[in-house]
Each structure stands twice: as C-alpha cells, then as structure tokens.
mmCIF file of C-alpha atoms in Angstrom:
data_model
loop_
_atom_site.group_PDB
_atom_site.id
_atom_site.type_symbol
_atom_site.label_atom_id
_atom_site.label_comp_id
_atom_site.label_asym_id
_atom_site.label_seq_id
_atom_site.Cartn_x
_atom_site.Cartn_y
_atom_site.Cartn_z
ATOM 1 C CA MET A 42 -22.989 -21.279 22.317
ATOM 2 C CA ASN A 43 -24.404 -18.989 19.655
ATOM 3 C CA ARG A 44 -21.739 -19.569 16.727
ATOM 4 C CA ALA A 45 -23.487 -16.027 14.917
ATOM 5 C CA PHE A 46 -20.111 -15.104 13.334
ATOM 6 C CA HIS A 47 -19.877 -18.582 12.601
ATOM 7 C CA THR A 48 -22.750 -19.004 10.679
ATOM 8 C CA GLY A 49 -22.471 -15.636 9.293
ATOM 9 C CA ALA A 50 -19.343 -16.050 7.631
ATOM 10 C CA ILE A 51 -19.992 -19.283 6.374
ATOM 11 C CA ALA A 52 -23.251 -17.443 4.713
ATOM 12 C CA TRP A 53 -21.190 -14.835 3.421
ATOM 13 C CA ALA A 54 -18.597 -17.157 1.727
ATOM 14 C CA CYS A 55 -21.334 -18.914 0.012
ATOM 15 C CA ALA A 56 -22.878 -15.738 -1.175
ATOM 16 C CA ALA A 57 -19.430 -14.009 -2.822
ATOM 17 C CA PHE A 58 -18.884 -17.837 -4.230
ATOM 18 C CA LEU A 59 -22.121 -17.981 -5.681
ATOM 19 C CA SER A 60 -22.593 -14.421 -6.917
ATOM 20 C CA VAL A 61 -18.787 -14.614 -9.196
ATOM 21 C CA SER A 62 -18.881 -18.336 -10.269
ATOM 22 C CA PHE A 63 -22.885 -17.976 -11.833
ATOM 23 C CA GLY A 64 -21.485 -14.178 -13.613
ATOM 24 C CA ALA A 65 -24.558 -12.847 -11.979
ATOM 25 C CA ASP A 66 -25.085 -8.538 -12.975
ATOM 26 C CA PRO A 67 -23.120 -7.194 -9.529
ATOM 27 C CA ARG A 68 -26.297 -4.507 -9.404
ATOM 28 C CA ALA A 69 -29.153 -7.311 -9.658
ATOM 29 C CA ALA A 70 -26.973 -8.889 -6.685
ATOM 30 C CA ALA A 71 -27.085 -6.058 -4.786
ATOM 31 C CA ALA A 72 -30.797 -4.979 -4.648
ATOM 32 C CA VAL A 73 -31.033 -8.463 -3.416
ATOM 33 C CA GLY A 74 -28.704 -8.397 -0.640
ATOM 34 C CA ALA A 75 -30.032 -5.033 0.353
ATOM 35 C CA PHE A 76 -33.890 -7.117 -0.014
ATOM 36 C CA MET A 77 -32.319 -9.750 2.363
ATOM 37 C CA LEU A 78 -31.592 -7.789 5.035
ATOM 38 C CA LEU A 79 -34.773 -5.167 4.800
ATOM 39 C CA ALA A 80 -36.215 -8.691 5.171
ATOM 40 C CA ALA A 81 -34.427 -9.409 7.820
ATOM 41 C CA ILE A 82 -34.325 -6.265 9.517
ATOM 42 C CA ALA A 83 -38.190 -6.233 9.536
ATOM 43 C CA VAL A 84 -38.325 -10.118 10.620
ATOM 44 C CA ARG A 85 -35.325 -10.020 13.486
ATOM 45 C CA LYS A 86 -37.928 -10.593 16.532
ATOM 46 C CA ARG A 87 -39.135 -13.929 14.444
ATOM 47 C CA LEU A 88 -35.711 -15.122 13.337
ATOM 48 C CA PRO A 89 -33.721 -17.476 15.033
ATOM 49 C CA LEU A 90 -30.358 -16.033 16.073
ATOM 50 C CA TRP A 91 -28.784 -18.035 13.488
ATOM 51 C CA LEU A 92 -30.388 -16.981 10.769
ATOM 52 C CA CYS A 93 -31.172 -14.163 11.356
ATOM 53 C CA ALA A 94 -27.177 -13.790 11.020
ATOM 54 C CA ALA A 95 -27.085 -15.806 8.259
ATOM 55 C CA THR A 96 -29.765 -13.791 5.922
ATOM 56 C CA VAL A 97 -27.890 -10.069 7.155
ATOM 57 C CA ALA A 98 -24.049 -11.931 6.397
ATOM 58 C CA PHE A 99 -26.040 -13.229 1.927
ATOM 59 C CA GLY A 100 -27.558 -9.833 2.091
ATOM 60 C CA LEU A 101 -23.973 -7.965 3.200
ATOM 61 C CA SER A 102 -22.247 -10.066 0.770
ATOM 62 C CA LEU A 103 -23.706 -9.193 -2.689
ATOM 63 C CA VAL A 104 -23.526 -5.375 -1.706
ATOM 64 C CA TRP A 105 -20.088 -5.649 -0.752
ATOM 65 C CA LEU A 106 -18.788 -7.551 -3.769
ATOM 66 C CA ALA A 107 -20.746 -5.307 -6.277
ATOM 67 C CA LEU A 108 -19.462 -2.082 -4.445
ATOM 68 C CA HIS A 109 -15.944 -4.044 -3.869
ATOM 69 C CA SER A 110 -16.192 -4.379 -7.590
ATOM 70 C CA SER A 111 -17.114 -1.410 -8.545
ATOM 71 C CA LEU A 112 -14.651 0.462 -6.668
ATOM 72 C CA THR A 113 -11.054 -1.696 -7.898
ATOM 73 C CA PHE A 114 -11.997 -4.534 -10.510
ATOM 74 C CA SER A 115 -14.287 -3.773 -12.883
ATOM 75 C CA ALA A 116 -11.787 -0.245 -13.842
ATOM 76 C CA ALA A 117 -9.303 -2.655 -14.244
ATOM 77 C CA ALA A 118 -11.191 -5.036 -16.639
ATOM 78 C CA ARG A 119 -11.781 -2.298 -18.492
ATOM 79 C CA PHE A 120 -8.539 -2.504 -19.783
ATOM 80 C CA GLU A 121 -8.161 -6.752 -20.244
ATOM 81 C CA GLY A 122 -6.202 -7.661 -23.853
ATOM 82 C CA VAL A 123 -5.370 -4.249 -24.729
ATOM 83 C CA SER A 124 -1.772 -2.212 -24.559
ATOM 84 C CA VAL A 125 -1.554 0.151 -22.105
ATOM 85 C CA ASP A 126 1.161 2.218 -21.100
ATOM 86 C CA LEU A 127 1.921 1.920 -16.912
ATOM 87 C CA ARG A 128 3.363 3.916 -14.129
ATOM 88 C CA GLY A 129 3.791 1.957 -11.298
ATOM 89 C CA LEU A 130 6.365 1.003 -8.378
ATOM 90 C CA VAL A 131 7.612 -2.229 -8.166
ATOM 91 C CA ILE A 132 7.237 -3.725 -4.551
ATOM 92 C CA GLU A 133 7.451 -7.089 -5.416
ATOM 93 C CA ARG A 134 9.519 -9.518 -8.238
ATOM 94 C CA VAL A 135 9.986 -13.640 -7.707
ATOM 95 C CA GLU A 136 12.314 -15.868 -9.781
ATOM 96 C CA TYR A 137 11.631 -18.832 -11.597
ATOM 97 C CA GLY A 138 15.876 -19.239 -13.158
ATOM 98 C CA ASP A 139 15.491 -17.681 -16.643
ATOM 99 C CA TYR A 140 11.959 -15.671 -15.918
ATOM 100 C CA ALA A 141 10.666 -13.690 -13.155
ATOM 101 C CA ARG A 142 7.631 -12.002 -12.412
ATOM 102 C CA LEU A 143 7.163 -8.547 -10.953
ATOM 103 C CA THR A 144 3.847 -7.405 -9.476
ATOM 104 C CA LEU A 145 3.675 -3.780 -9.766
ATOM 105 C CA ILE A 146 1.046 -1.105 -8.456
ATOM 106 C CA ALA A 147 -0.333 1.600 -10.698
ATOM 107 C CA GLU A 148 0.288 5.039 -9.565
ATOM 108 C CA ASP A 149 -0.580 7.254 -13.020
ATOM 109 C CA GLY A 150 -1.598 7.041 -16.325
ATOM 110 C CA PRO A 151 -4.811 5.164 -18.045
ATOM 111 C CA LEU A 152 -4.954 2.502 -15.221
ATOM 112 C CA PRO A 153 -6.988 3.781 -11.992
ATOM 113 C CA SER A 154 -3.795 4.608 -9.346
ATOM 114 C CA GLY A 155 -3.736 1.094 -7.125
ATOM 115 C CA ILE A 156 -4.432 -1.561 -9.435
ATOM 116 C CA ARG A 157 -2.521 -4.565 -9.064
ATOM 117 C CA VAL A 158 -0.433 -5.641 -12.362
ATOM 118 C CA SER A 159 1.945 -9.057 -12.619
ATOM 119 C CA VAL A 160 3.957 -8.826 -15.576
ATOM 120 C CA GLY A 161 6.312 -11.479 -16.550
ATOM 121 C CA ALA A 162 9.473 -10.584 -17.551
ATOM 122 C CA PRO A 163 13.055 -12.465 -18.835
ATOM 123 C CA GLY A 164 14.872 -13.102 -15.821
ATOM 124 C CA ALA A 165 17.947 -11.095 -16.829
ATOM 125 C CA LEU A 166 15.436 -7.894 -16.748
ATOM 126 C CA ASP A 167 17.258 -5.453 -14.170
ATOM 127 C CA VAL A 168 14.085 -3.998 -12.850
ATOM 128 C CA SER A 169 13.981 -4.419 -8.148
ATOM 129 C CA PRO A 170 11.782 -3.547 -5.937
ATOM 130 C CA GLY A 171 11.658 -0.600 -5.467
ATOM 131 C CA ASP A 172 12.001 0.801 -8.704
ATOM 132 C CA VAL A 173 9.130 3.293 -10.652
ATOM 133 C CA VAL A 174 9.324 2.372 -13.739
ATOM 134 C CA GLU A 175 7.094 3.320 -17.146
ATOM 135 C CA TRP A 176 6.438 0.345 -19.173
ATOM 136 C CA GLU A 177 4.414 -0.714 -22.098
ATOM 137 C CA LEU A 178 2.575 -4.203 -21.766
ATOM 138 C CA ILE A 179 -0.071 -5.696 -23.496
ATOM 139 C CA THR A 180 -2.917 -7.331 -21.225
ATOM 140 C CA ASP A 181 -4.013 -10.775 -21.017
ATOM 141 C CA ARG A 182 -7.891 -11.201 -21.469
ATOM 142 C CA PRO A 183 -8.735 -13.947 -19.274
ATOM 143 C CA ASP A 184 -11.648 -16.315 -18.996
ATOM 144 C CA ALA A 185 -14.247 -15.707 -15.756
ATOM 145 C CA ALA A 186 -12.863 -18.940 -13.483
ATOM 146 C CA SER A 187 -8.912 -17.600 -14.518
ATOM 147 C CA ARG A 188 -9.949 -13.874 -13.303
ATOM 148 C CA ALA A 189 -11.513 -14.803 -9.703
ATOM 149 C CA LYS A 190 -8.452 -16.945 -9.283
ATOM 150 C CA LEU A 191 -6.395 -13.036 -9.646
ATOM 151 C CA TYR A 192 -8.858 -10.885 -7.997
ATOM 152 C CA ALA A 193 -8.484 -13.392 -5.277
ATOM 153 C CA ASP A 194 -5.057 -12.721 -5.411
ATOM 154 C CA ALA A 195 -5.355 -8.689 -5.402
ATOM 155 C CA ILE A 196 -4.250 -8.705 -8.751
ATOM 156 C CA GLY A 197 -5.677 -6.628 -10.860
ATOM 157 C CA LEU A 198 -4.684 -7.644 -14.165
ATOM 158 C CA GLU A 199 -1.645 -9.646 -16.008
ATOM 159 C CA ALA A 200 0.326 -8.273 -18.836
ATOM 160 C CA SER A 201 3.585 -9.266 -20.919
ATOM 161 C CA MET A 202 6.273 -7.482 -22.127
ATOM 162 C CA ALA A 203 5.181 -4.838 -25.310
ATOM 163 C CA GLY A 204 9.060 -3.030 -24.534
ATOM 164 C CA ALA A 205 11.448 -2.234 -22.326
ATOM 165 C CA PRO A 206 10.294 -0.625 -19.227
ATOM 166 C CA ARG A 207 12.291 2.388 -18.404
ATOM 167 C CA LEU A 208 13.196 3.817 -15.044
ATOM 168 C CA VAL A 209 11.811 7.130 -13.891
ATOM 169 C CA GLY A 210 12.631 6.879 -10.066
ATOM 170 C CA LYS A 211 12.804 5.088 -6.666
ATOM 171 C CA ARG A 212 11.287 4.979 -3.531
ATOM 172 C CA PRO A 213 13.062 2.561 -1.130
ATOM 173 C CA ASN A 214 11.528 2.732 1.830
ATOM 174 C CA ASP A 215 7.866 2.214 1.222
ATOM 175 C CA TRP A 216 6.745 -0.623 3.384
ATOM 176 C CA ARG A 217 5.945 -3.079 1.326
ATOM 177 C CA VAL A 218 8.988 -3.080 -0.282
ATOM 178 C CA LEU A 219 10.917 -2.773 2.801
ATOM 179 C CA PHE A 220 9.193 -5.879 3.406
ATOM 180 C CA ALA A 221 9.571 -7.542 0.648
ATOM 181 C CA ARG A 222 13.373 -6.660 0.141
ATOM 182 C CA TYR A 223 13.566 -8.566 3.482
ATOM 183 C CA ARG A 224 12.344 -11.549 2.040
ATOM 184 C CA ASP A 225 14.235 -11.477 -0.549
ATOM 185 C CA ALA A 226 17.467 -11.542 1.772
ATOM 186 C CA ALA A 227 15.878 -13.809 4.090
ATOM 187 C CA ALA A 228 15.572 -16.112 1.422
ATOM 188 C CA SER A 229 18.776 -15.735 -0.182
ATOM 189 C CA HIS A 230 20.517 -16.577 3.579
ATOM 190 C CA ILE A 231 19.365 -19.517 3.774
ATOM 191 C CA THR A 232 19.954 -21.371 0.743
ATOM 192 C CA ARG A 233 23.868 -19.457 0.453
ATOM 193 C CA TYR A 234 24.299 -21.746 3.512
ATOM 194 C CA LEU A 235 22.180 -24.629 2.580
ATOM 195 C CA THR A 236 23.005 -25.456 -0.699
ATOM 196 C CA GLY A 237 20.810 -28.370 -1.620
ATOM 197 C CA PRO A 238 16.785 -28.932 -1.583
ATOM 198 C CA GLU A 239 16.265 -28.441 2.119
ATOM 199 C CA GLY A 240 17.714 -24.771 2.099
ATOM 200 C CA GLY A 241 14.724 -23.544 -0.778
ATOM 201 C CA VAL A 242 12.167 -26.003 1.755
ATOM 202 C CA LEU A 243 13.604 -23.972 4.213
ATOM 203 C CA ALA A 244 13.126 -20.178 3.099
ATOM 204 C CA ALA A 245 9.909 -21.642 1.632
ATOM 205 C CA MET A 246 8.422 -22.147 5.086
ATOM 206 C CA ALA A 247 10.288 -18.773 6.564
ATOM 207 C CA THR A 248 9.672 -16.124 3.247
ATOM 208 C CA GLY A 249 6.560 -18.147 1.285
ATOM 209 C CA ARG A 250 8.783 -18.227 -1.238
ATOM 210 C CA SER A 251 7.766 -21.470 -2.394
ATOM 211 C CA GLU A 252 9.576 -20.553 -6.616
ATOM 212 C CA LEU A 253 12.594 -21.794 -4.135
ATOM 213 C CA ILE A 254 11.347 -25.463 -3.750
ATOM 214 C CA ALA A 255 12.870 -27.851 -7.307
ATOM 215 C CA ALA A 256 9.853 -29.391 -8.703
ATOM 216 C CA ASP A 257 10.677 -32.867 -8.053
ATOM 217 C CA LEU A 258 10.578 -32.876 -4.424
ATOM 218 C CA ARG A 259 7.300 -30.181 -4.260
ATOM 219 C CA ALA A 260 5.563 -33.648 -6.465
ATOM 220 C CA ASP A 261 6.749 -35.789 -4.626
ATOM 221 C CA TYR A 262 5.366 -33.857 -1.162
ATOM 222 C CA ALA A 263 1.983 -34.159 -2.981
ATOM 223 C CA ARG A 264 2.355 -37.854 -3.843
ATOM 224 C CA SER A 265 2.115 -38.596 0.329
ATOM 225 C CA GLY A 266 -0.210 -35.356 1.062
ATOM 226 C CA LEU A 267 2.480 -33.793 2.193
ATOM 227 C CA SER A 268 2.320 -30.198 0.192
ATOM 228 C CA HIS A 269 0.960 -28.324 2.786
ATOM 229 C CA LEU A 270 4.149 -28.261 4.709
ATOM 230 C CA LEU A 271 6.416 -26.244 2.358
ATOM 231 C CA ALA A 272 4.017 -23.022 2.447
ATOM 232 C CA VAL A 273 4.005 -20.852 5.006
ATOM 233 C CA SER A 274 0.744 -21.287 6.517
ATOM 234 C CA GLY A 275 -1.585 -20.732 9.728
ATOM 235 C CA LEU A 276 0.106 -23.883 11.755
ATOM 236 C CA HIS A 277 3.738 -22.207 10.908
ATOM 237 C CA LEU A 278 1.837 -18.921 12.785
ATOM 238 C CA THR A 279 -0.041 -21.303 15.403
ATOM 239 C CA VAL A 280 3.366 -22.702 16.676
ATOM 240 C CA PHE A 281 5.942 -19.704 16.173
ATOM 241 C CA ALA A 282 2.843 -18.123 18.105
ATOM 242 C CA GLY A 283 2.539 -21.169 21.109
ATOM 243 C CA LEU A 284 6.841 -20.907 21.802
ATOM 244 C CA PHE A 285 7.057 -17.889 22.219
ATOM 245 C CA ASP A 286 4.080 -17.146 24.157
ATOM 246 C CA ALA A 287 5.783 -20.480 25.858
ATOM 247 C CA LEU A 288 9.096 -18.646 25.444
ATOM 248 C CA LEU A 289 7.586 -15.508 28.308
ATOM 249 C CA SER A 290 6.393 -17.870 30.229
ATOM 250 C CA ILE A 291 9.807 -19.478 30.586
ATOM 251 C CA VAL A 292 10.958 -15.582 31.627
ATOM 252 C CA ARG A 293 7.733 -15.052 33.668
ATOM 253 C CA CYS A 294 5.938 -12.521 31.413
ATOM 254 C CA GLY A 295 2.575 -11.321 33.058
ATOM 255 C CA ARG A 296 -0.278 -12.696 31.143
ATOM 256 C CA HIS A 297 -0.419 -9.207 30.255
ATOM 257 C CA MET A 298 2.684 -8.508 28.986
ATOM 258 C CA ARG A 299 2.429 -12.256 27.251
ATOM 259 C CA ALA A 300 -0.606 -11.315 25.362
ATOM 260 C CA ALA A 301 0.696 -7.854 24.729
ATOM 261 C CA ALA A 302 4.373 -9.167 22.803
ATOM 262 C CA GLY A 303 3.007 -12.663 20.960
ATOM 263 C CA LEU A 304 0.700 -9.837 19.467
ATOM 264 C CA THR A 305 2.948 -7.850 18.136
ATOM 265 C CA ALA A 306 4.818 -10.238 17.132
ATOM 266 C CA VAL A 307 1.923 -12.452 15.343
ATOM 267 C CA LEU A 308 1.519 -9.104 13.329
ATOM 268 C CA LEU A 309 5.185 -9.679 12.456
ATOM 269 C CA PHE A 310 5.390 -13.433 11.328
ATOM 270 C CA MET A 311 1.210 -12.402 8.972
ATOM 271 C CA LEU A 312 3.894 -9.349 7.391
ATOM 272 C CA MET A 313 7.840 -10.564 7.051
ATOM 273 C CA THR A 314 5.775 -13.897 5.340
ATOM 274 C CA GLY A 315 4.155 -12.112 2.675
ATOM 275 C CA CYS A 316 0.307 -12.102 4.310
ATOM 276 C CA THR A 317 -1.083 -14.953 2.725
ATOM 277 C CA LEU A 318 -4.285 -15.207 2.812
ATOM 278 C CA SER A 319 -4.297 -18.488 5.331
ATOM 279 C CA VAL A 320 -1.402 -16.662 7.246
ATOM 280 C CA VAL A 321 -4.010 -13.897 7.581
ATOM 281 C CA ARG A 322 -6.632 -16.377 8.678
ATOM 282 C CA ALA A 323 -4.455 -17.205 11.589
ATOM 283 C CA ALA A 324 -3.230 -14.508 12.433
ATOM 284 C CA VAL A 325 -7.352 -12.731 13.218
ATOM 285 C CA MET A 326 -7.777 -15.383 15.327
ATOM 286 C CA ALA A 327 -4.117 -15.131 17.318
ATOM 287 C CA VAL A 328 -4.897 -11.653 17.622
ATOM 288 C CA ILE A 329 -8.707 -12.159 19.019
ATOM 289 C CA CYS A 330 -7.801 -14.714 21.493
ATOM 290 C CA ARG A 331 -4.650 -13.482 22.606
ATOM 291 C CA THR A 332 -7.401 -9.863 23.429
ATOM 292 C CA ALA A 333 -10.033 -12.142 24.530
ATOM 293 C CA LEU A 334 -6.855 -13.405 27.129
ATOM 294 C CA LEU A 335 -5.843 -9.345 27.920
ATOM 295 C CA LEU A 336 -10.036 -9.038 28.294
ATOM 296 C CA GLY A 337 -9.994 -12.103 30.979
ATOM 297 C CA ARG A 338 -12.612 -13.555 28.293
ATOM 298 C CA ASP A 339 -12.679 -17.054 26.770
ATOM 299 C CA SER A 340 -12.584 -17.394 22.668
ATOM 300 C CA ASP A 341 -14.816 -19.591 20.787
ATOM 301 C CA THR A 342 -12.662 -21.167 18.093
ATOM 302 C CA LEU A 343 -15.406 -21.332 15.857
ATOM 303 C CA ASN A 344 -16.238 -17.928 16.441
ATOM 304 C CA SER A 345 -13.240 -16.783 15.549
ATOM 305 C CA LEU A 346 -12.399 -18.564 12.070
ATOM 306 C CA GLY A 347 -15.392 -16.878 11.058
ATOM 307 C CA PHE A 348 -14.784 -13.011 12.151
ATOM 308 C CA ALA A 349 -11.491 -14.019 10.571
ATOM 309 C CA LEU A 350 -13.803 -14.796 6.929
ATOM 310 C CA ILE A 351 -15.063 -12.024 7.036
ATOM 311 C CA ILE A 352 -12.909 -9.800 7.315
ATOM 312 C CA ILE A 353 -10.319 -11.361 5.076
ATOM 313 C CA LEU A 354 -14.066 -10.950 2.331
ATOM 314 C CA LEU A 355 -14.358 -7.104 3.928
ATOM 315 C CA GLN A 356 -10.652 -6.455 2.329
ATOM 316 C CA ASN A 357 -11.264 -8.757 -0.752
ATOM 317 C CA PRO A 358 -14.840 -10.816 -1.817
ATOM 318 C CA TYR A 359 -12.920 -12.703 -3.804
ATOM 319 C CA ALA A 360 -10.129 -14.086 -1.511
ATOM 320 C CA ILE A 361 -12.944 -16.966 -1.033
ATOM 321 C CA PHE A 362 -11.503 -18.099 -4.678
ATOM 322 C CA SER A 363 -8.374 -18.304 -3.621
ATOM 323 C CA THR A 364 -7.211 -22.466 -2.580
ATOM 324 C CA GLY A 365 -4.800 -21.547 -0.034
ATOM 325 C CA LEU A 366 -7.544 -20.186 2.099
ATOM 326 C CA GLN A 367 -10.490 -22.512 1.060
ATOM 327 C CA LEU A 368 -7.790 -25.550 2.940
ATOM 328 C CA SER A 369 -6.718 -23.215 5.626
ATOM 329 C CA TYR A 370 -10.413 -22.588 6.354
ATOM 330 C CA LEU A 371 -11.853 -26.368 5.999
ATOM 331 C CA ALA A 372 -8.605 -27.539 7.801
ATOM 332 C CA THR A 373 -9.600 -25.198 10.898
ATOM 333 C CA MET A 374 -13.213 -26.379 10.746
ATOM 334 C CA GLY A 375 -11.963 -30.281 11.144
ATOM 335 C CA ILE A 376 -9.424 -29.793 13.571
ATOM 336 C CA ALA A 377 -12.729 -27.556 15.602
ATOM 337 C CA ALA A 378 -15.028 -30.128 14.805
ATOM 338 C CA CYS A 379 -12.617 -33.114 16.426
ATOM 339 C CA ALA A 380 -12.461 -31.164 19.619
ATOM 340 C CA TRP A 381 -16.570 -31.238 20.060
ATOM 341 C CA CYS A 382 -16.042 -35.077 18.914
ATOM 342 C CA ALA A 383 -14.203 -35.525 22.136
ATOM 343 C CA ARG A 384 -15.538 -33.778 24.337
ATOM 344 C CA TRP A 385 -18.573 -35.239 22.943
ATOM 345 C CA ILE A 386 -17.387 -38.931 23.278
ATOM 346 C CA TRP A 387 -15.519 -38.022 26.907
ATOM 347 C CA ARG A 388 -18.066 -35.829 28.679
ATOM 348 C CA MET A 389 -15.716 -33.071 29.578
ATOM 349 C CA ASP A 390 -13.697 -30.535 27.902
ATOM 350 C CA ALA A 391 -10.407 -30.330 26.273
ATOM 351 C CA ARG A 392 -8.799 -28.827 29.126
ATOM 352 C CA SER A 393 -9.740 -31.532 31.963
ATOM 353 C CA LEU A 394 -9.170 -34.379 29.371
ATOM 354 C CA ARG A 395 -5.748 -33.462 29.060
ATOM 355 C CA ARG A 396 -4.774 -32.641 32.391
ATOM 356 C CA LEU A 397 -6.257 -36.273 33.382
ATOM 357 C CA HIS A 398 -5.142 -38.103 30.411
ATOM 358 C CA PRO A 399 -2.157 -36.270 28.775
ATOM 359 C CA PHE A 400 -0.565 -38.913 26.579
ATOM 360 C CA GLY A 401 -3.847 -40.529 25.653
ATOM 361 C CA TYR A 402 -4.811 -37.238 24.979
ATOM 362 C CA ALA A 403 -1.888 -36.454 22.657
ATOM 363 C CA ALA A 404 -1.842 -39.165 20.570
ATOM 364 C CA LEU A 405 -5.897 -38.631 20.158
ATOM 365 C CA LEU A 406 -5.133 -35.835 19.396
ATOM 366 C CA ALA A 407 -2.128 -35.372 16.646
ATOM 367 C CA PHE A 408 -4.184 -39.027 14.662
ATOM 368 C CA SER A 409 -8.214 -37.102 14.862
ATOM 369 C CA THR A 410 -6.839 -33.900 14.023
ATOM 370 C CA SER A 411 -5.219 -35.118 10.617
ATOM 371 C CA VAL A 412 -7.789 -37.418 9.964
ATOM 372 C CA CYS A 413 -10.373 -34.560 10.362
ATOM 373 C CA ALA A 414 -8.710 -31.795 8.987
ATOM 374 C CA GLY A 415 -8.267 -34.129 6.168
ATOM 375 C CA VAL A 416 -11.880 -35.261 5.668
ATOM 376 C CA PHE A 417 -12.979 -31.983 5.826
ATOM 377 C CA THR A 418 -10.025 -30.469 2.953
ATOM 378 C CA ALA A 419 -10.802 -33.538 1.087
ATOM 379 C CA PRO A 420 -13.469 -32.311 -1.829
ATOM 380 C CA VAL A 421 -11.001 -29.089 -1.561
ATOM 381 C CA LEU A 422 -7.991 -31.085 -3.122
ATOM 382 C CA CYS A 423 -9.723 -33.717 -5.781
ATOM 383 C CA PHE A 424 -11.281 -30.595 -7.466
ATOM 384 C CA ALA A 425 -8.026 -27.647 -6.821
ATOM 385 C CA PHE A 426 -5.123 -31.145 -7.621
ATOM 386 C CA GLY A 427 -6.660 -33.807 -8.532
ATOM 387 C CA GLN A 428 -5.243 -35.801 -6.812
ATOM 388 C CA LEU A 429 -5.563 -37.351 -3.133
ATOM 389 C CA SER A 430 -3.140 -38.909 -0.635
ATOM 390 C CA LEU A 431 -4.752 -41.530 1.201
ATOM 391 C CA VAL A 432 -2.208 -41.951 3.352
ATOM 392 C CA ALA A 433 -2.114 -38.084 3.737
ATOM 393 C CA PRO A 434 -3.576 -38.790 8.028
ATOM 394 C CA VAL A 435 -0.160 -40.974 8.677
ATOM 395 C CA ALA A 436 1.799 -39.052 6.444
ATOM 396 C CA ASN A 437 0.683 -35.404 8.787
ATOM 397 C CA VAL A 438 1.200 -37.581 11.955
ATOM 398 C CA LEU A 439 5.228 -38.574 11.499
ATOM 399 C CA ALA A 440 6.236 -35.606 9.439
ATOM 400 C CA ALA A 441 4.261 -32.580 10.744
ATOM 401 C CA PRO A 442 5.823 -32.098 14.290
ATOM 402 C CA PHE A 443 9.489 -32.451 12.299
ATOM 403 C CA VAL A 444 8.537 -29.905 9.955
ATOM 404 C CA THR A 445 7.002 -27.234 11.510
#
C-alpha cells in the first residue's frame, strides 16, 4: 500500500524542525520550498509516489512556515523584552499554589490582535476567564529553543506584571471561556470529593489540569515510566471512543448512527480536555476512521497518522517542537510497527489472528505494544527529560488497564 500521507507528514515535520532549529531565514527557506515544489511538479512522472509526496510536503512545509510566521509570531517577536500596554480577553487561569499563570488573547493596542500572551501573576490576583482587562506588562526575551516551545503551545509572548490589571468588561459567553470554566468546575468537583492524591490524578486525566498532581507523585510516575498516564492523551480518547462505541452497540444502534455519534463524542472530548496536541492527533485519526466507517471503506493507521500530523502542522507549524506531540506520534508509529510485525510473523491480518487466538493475541498485543511504543519514544524521553525507565514496558502493561 502506498502511504503518501505518512511519508509526506514525516517530510513536512522534518522541514519545519530543521528550518527553525538552524535559524534559517524564512524568505530563503520559502524560496527553497517553492523551488522544490516546481521541481516535483516538473518531474512528477519520473519519481516514485513516496519520493514525490516527500518532496512536495518538504517544499510546502517551508513555504507555509514562512507565511504562517509572517502572519502570526513574527509580529509578536518585535515586542519581546519591552513594556507594553495590553488589552485582552482572559481565556484561561492555571493555579500553582500562591502563583497563577493567565492566558490572554490580545484585542486592541500595540500587540497584534489574536496573539496569545502568557502572564505570571500572584495567586491572589482577582482576574478570571471571561474578564477583559487593560494591563501594563513587561515581556520576556526567550532564547531560540524556549521561543519554539512557546510557539508550539500557540503562545506568542510570555510576560510579567508591571502594574495591576484594570477590568474594562466581561465576556463570559465566549466559547473558549465556557470550556475553560467547565474544566475548572469539573476539576474542582473531583478534588472536592477525592481529597487525596488520587483526586489530583483523576482531575488531570479528566480535564487536562496536570498542575493538580503533587510533585512527588509526578516524580514517582516519571521514574516508573508512567508519567504519560497522568495527562490527557490520545490513549484516553481512544479508550473513551471505544467504550462509547461499545455502549452504542449494546443498545443496537446502526453502523451509521454509531459513526455519527462517535464523531460528535470525540470532538466534545477534545474540546472538554483543552485540545492538547496528543488528543487532537488522536481525534483527527478517530474522525478519519469513523468517516471511513460511514463510507464503508477501510482506513490505514499510518496514513491516518500522517494526515493528522499534517493537519496539526497546518494549524501551527511550530507544534513539531511539542514534546507531547512528538511522544504521541512516535508511540502510535511504534504500535503500528508492532501490528505490522505481528502480521509478518503469523502471515495473517490482525482480525484473523484475534479470531483464531484471542487470549494469546490480547497478551501479545499488550506487551509488544508497550515495548514498541517505548522503543520509538526512548530518544525523545532521554533528550527531553534526561531519564529512561527500564521497567516501563512491564509497568505500562500492568498499570495502563487500571489507570485508563
């Protein structure tokens, strides 16, 4: 099977990563990308499909990165390391004990409209999602690596307070504010009735509020190679979608009804948990699978994964610098590689293997999936966190069914 989307996604991600990492001039990179596109079009009949897809994706990525940067983050970069008067809408507030971090969207003033600004403030500050404020801030001037990480989270600037904010209005019905308030309310209810560390863990997995997890518990999970279980991820969305589909099957909903209801449930889950990149990746793949079900077609895991990555990088080319997205993408590639190896060893597809050897298939799938995902994500874990757990494959097999 030709996997043009998978090959193209790898080329697209590599182009964005290399261009930003080496500090390439955006206009020069765009010129190189345009040349590659023209060359691919000129010789498309002489190239194999995978090479043509990779060349086109590499060129498009360079062009889109330059265009996206000029329209968004380049304008914000001019305001690094200065004092600015911001007018914006508060869309999120995250508490860290006596410290809070607020996310605002700039509206009027010197900053370009739509730019997201992350502001550190005292926990006692009376500002909440839905407030429209005017605020004097001092912006940070991050290094290149830190800037790429900020852009990966769609944050244009980080800033600290230079004065107290002034409330000039309220916008409680903005959809971003509504979802943020839902997540705050859900986390608050969970931690109210589960007052121990398990409350913080459940709230983090249900709403994406990972700051509610105690630092010592987070360290214990990291040493065991289980830290990914503490955050909302594609794994949780996959389990949720599977359980939802099974419930619809029990009440004897038809195939088309199950697919349509599954699409709605997946999109709501993504919005309710804060649209983290790993969840968005899984959501796009789930939408593709359920659309294929509606159309009576089969879906390919690697092509779906590649398409999801391209969609994410079209929305924000800097997302490739997100550690969460890197781990999610590589783990899914590892699981797909595990399935391919199983088919090659037993000379049969997964459905036939599951039907003939159900218990052996389940045990093999649990262990080999954990091993393959661990192998593929090991380089990123070592680079990002400086540690690698040797017991992670076994620990994941034992803990994942209970945590999810």
